[in-house]
Coordinates of N, CA and C in Angstrom, one line a residue:
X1 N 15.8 -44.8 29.6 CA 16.1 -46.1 29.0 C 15.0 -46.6 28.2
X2 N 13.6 -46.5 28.4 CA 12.7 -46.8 27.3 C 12.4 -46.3 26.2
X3 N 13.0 -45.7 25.7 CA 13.4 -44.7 24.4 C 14.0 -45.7 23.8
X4 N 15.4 -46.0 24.6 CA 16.3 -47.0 24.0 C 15.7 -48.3 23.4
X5 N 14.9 -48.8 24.0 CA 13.8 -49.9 23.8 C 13.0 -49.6 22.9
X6 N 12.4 -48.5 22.6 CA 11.5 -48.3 21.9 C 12.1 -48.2 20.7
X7 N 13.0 -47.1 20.4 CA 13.8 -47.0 19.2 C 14.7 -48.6 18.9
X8 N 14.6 -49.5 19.7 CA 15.7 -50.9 19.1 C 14.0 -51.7 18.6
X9 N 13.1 -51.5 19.4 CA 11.6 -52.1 18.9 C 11.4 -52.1 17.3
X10 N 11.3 -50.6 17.3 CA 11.3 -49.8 16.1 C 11.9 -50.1 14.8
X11 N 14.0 -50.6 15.2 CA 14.5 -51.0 14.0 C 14.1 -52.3 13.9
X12 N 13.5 -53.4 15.3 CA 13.2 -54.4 14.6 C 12.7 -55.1 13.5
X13 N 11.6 -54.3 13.9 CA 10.2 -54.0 13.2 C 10.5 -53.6 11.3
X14 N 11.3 -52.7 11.5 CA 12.1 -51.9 10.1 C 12.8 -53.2 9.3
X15 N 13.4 -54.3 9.9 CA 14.3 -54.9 9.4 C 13.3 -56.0 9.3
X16 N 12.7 -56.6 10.2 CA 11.7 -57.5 9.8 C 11.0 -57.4 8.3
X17 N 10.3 -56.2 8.3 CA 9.4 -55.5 7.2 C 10.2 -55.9 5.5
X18 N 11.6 -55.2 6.1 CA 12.6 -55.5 5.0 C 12.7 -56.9 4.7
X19 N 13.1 -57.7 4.9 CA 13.6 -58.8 5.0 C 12.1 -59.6 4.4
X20 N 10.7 -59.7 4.9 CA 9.6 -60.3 4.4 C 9.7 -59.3 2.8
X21 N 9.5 -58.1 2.4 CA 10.0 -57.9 1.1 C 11.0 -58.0 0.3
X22 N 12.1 -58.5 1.2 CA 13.3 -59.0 0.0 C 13.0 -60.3 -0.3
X23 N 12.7 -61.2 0.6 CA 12.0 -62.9 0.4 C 11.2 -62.4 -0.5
X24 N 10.0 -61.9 -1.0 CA 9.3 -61.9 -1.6 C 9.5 -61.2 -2.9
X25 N 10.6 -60.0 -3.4 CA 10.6 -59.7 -4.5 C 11.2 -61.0 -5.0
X26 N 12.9 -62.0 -4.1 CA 13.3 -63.2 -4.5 C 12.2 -64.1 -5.5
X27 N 10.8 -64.5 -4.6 CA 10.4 -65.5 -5.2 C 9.4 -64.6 -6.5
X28 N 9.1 -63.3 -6.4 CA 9.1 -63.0 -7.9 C 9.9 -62.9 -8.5
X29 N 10.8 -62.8 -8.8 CA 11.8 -62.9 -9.5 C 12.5 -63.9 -10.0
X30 N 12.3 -65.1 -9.0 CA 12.8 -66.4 -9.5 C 11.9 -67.0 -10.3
X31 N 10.9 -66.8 -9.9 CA 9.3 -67.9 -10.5 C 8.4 -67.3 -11.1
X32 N 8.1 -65.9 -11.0 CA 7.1 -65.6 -11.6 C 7.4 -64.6 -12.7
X33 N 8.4 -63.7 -12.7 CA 8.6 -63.2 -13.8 C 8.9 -63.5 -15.6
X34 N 9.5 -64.8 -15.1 CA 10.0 -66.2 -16.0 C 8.5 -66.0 -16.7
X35 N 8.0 -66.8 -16.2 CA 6.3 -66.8 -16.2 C 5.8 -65.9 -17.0
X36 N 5.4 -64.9 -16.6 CA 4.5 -64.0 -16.8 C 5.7 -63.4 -18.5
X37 N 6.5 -63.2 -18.8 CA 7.3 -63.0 -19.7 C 7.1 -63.6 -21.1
X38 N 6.4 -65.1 -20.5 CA 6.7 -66.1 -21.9 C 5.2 -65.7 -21.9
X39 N 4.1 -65.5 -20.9 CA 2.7 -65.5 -21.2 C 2.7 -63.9 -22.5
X40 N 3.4 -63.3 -22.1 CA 3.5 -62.1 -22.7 C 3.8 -62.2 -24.6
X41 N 5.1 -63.1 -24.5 CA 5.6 -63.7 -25.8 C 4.5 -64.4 -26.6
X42 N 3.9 -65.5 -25.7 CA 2.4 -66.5 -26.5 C 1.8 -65.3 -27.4
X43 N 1.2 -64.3 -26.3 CA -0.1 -63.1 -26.4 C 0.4 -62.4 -28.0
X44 N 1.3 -61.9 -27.6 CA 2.2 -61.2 -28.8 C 2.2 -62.5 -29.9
X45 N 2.4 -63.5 -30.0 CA 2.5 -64.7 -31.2 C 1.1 -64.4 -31.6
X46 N 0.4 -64.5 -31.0 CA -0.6 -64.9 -30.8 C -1.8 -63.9 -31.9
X47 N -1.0 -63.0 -31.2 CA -1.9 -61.0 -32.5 C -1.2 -61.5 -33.8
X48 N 0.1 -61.9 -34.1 CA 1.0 -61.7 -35.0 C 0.3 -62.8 -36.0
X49 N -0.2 -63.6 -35.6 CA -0.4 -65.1 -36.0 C -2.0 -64.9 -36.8
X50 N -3.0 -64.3 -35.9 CA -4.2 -63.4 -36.1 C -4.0 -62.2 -37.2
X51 N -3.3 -61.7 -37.6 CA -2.7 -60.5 -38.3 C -2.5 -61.8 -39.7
X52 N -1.6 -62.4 -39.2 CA -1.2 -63.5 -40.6 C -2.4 -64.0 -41.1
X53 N -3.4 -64.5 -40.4 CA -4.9 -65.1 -40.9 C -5.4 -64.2 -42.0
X54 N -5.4 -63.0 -40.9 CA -6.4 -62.1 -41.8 C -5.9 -61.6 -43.3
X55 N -4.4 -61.8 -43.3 CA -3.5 -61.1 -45.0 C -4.1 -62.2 -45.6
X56 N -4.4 -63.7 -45.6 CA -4.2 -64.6 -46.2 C -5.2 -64.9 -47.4
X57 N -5.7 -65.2 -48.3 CA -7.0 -65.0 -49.4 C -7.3 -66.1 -48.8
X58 N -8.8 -66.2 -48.5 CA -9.9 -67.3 -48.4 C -10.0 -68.0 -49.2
X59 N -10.5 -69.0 -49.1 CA -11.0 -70.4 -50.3 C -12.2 -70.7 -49.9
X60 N -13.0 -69.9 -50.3 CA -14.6 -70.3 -50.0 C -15.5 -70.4 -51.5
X61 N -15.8 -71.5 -51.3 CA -17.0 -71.1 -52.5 C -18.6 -71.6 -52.2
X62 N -19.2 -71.2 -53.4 CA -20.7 -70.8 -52.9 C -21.1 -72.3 -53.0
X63 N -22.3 -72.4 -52.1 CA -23.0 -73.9 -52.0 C -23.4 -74.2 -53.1
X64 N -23.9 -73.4 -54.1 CA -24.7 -73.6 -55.3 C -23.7 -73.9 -56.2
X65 N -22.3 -73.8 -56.3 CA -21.3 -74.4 -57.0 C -20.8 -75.2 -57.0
X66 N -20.5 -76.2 -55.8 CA -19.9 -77.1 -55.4 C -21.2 -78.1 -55.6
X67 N -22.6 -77.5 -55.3 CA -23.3 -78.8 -55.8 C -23.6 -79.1 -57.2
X68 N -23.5 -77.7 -57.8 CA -23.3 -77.9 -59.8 C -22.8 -78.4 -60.0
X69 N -21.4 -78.8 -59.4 CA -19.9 -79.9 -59.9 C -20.4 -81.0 -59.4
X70 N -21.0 -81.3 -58.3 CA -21.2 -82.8 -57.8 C -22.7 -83.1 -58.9
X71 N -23.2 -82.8 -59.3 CA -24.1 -83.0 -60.5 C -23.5 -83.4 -61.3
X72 N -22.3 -82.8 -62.0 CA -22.3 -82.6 -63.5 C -21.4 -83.6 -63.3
X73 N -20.4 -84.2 -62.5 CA -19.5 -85.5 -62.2 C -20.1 -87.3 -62.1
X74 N -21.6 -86.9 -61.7 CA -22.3 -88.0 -61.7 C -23.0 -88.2 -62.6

């Protein structure tokens, strides 16, 4: 008879185990995957957006230019 016991111990134990991992894929799945998804979408905007900067032509000009205009204005 302690076989019987041992082996009902056993599936307890089995179905416990289960049960704390189905709760827990639940609350990834409800809450964090949502999450971690849009973090993913930002990251990706984010290179795409960095990518856009870099195609764009600068507007820089030299110090020595911008103060020859502010000369020649006054």
């Amino acid at each position: 008879m302690e076989k019987k016991s041992a082996v009902w111990t056993v599936v307890k134990v089995a179905l416990a185990v289960m049960a704390v991992c189905a709760a827990a894929a639940f609350v990834y799945y409800k809450f964090f995957r949502k999450k971690k998804e849009l973090l993913e979408e930002a990251e990706a905007l984010d290179e795409t957006e960095l990518g856009a900067l870099s195609e764009e032509p600068s507007f820089e000009a030299d110090a020595a230019d911008v103060i020859a205009n502010a000369e020649e204005m006054a």
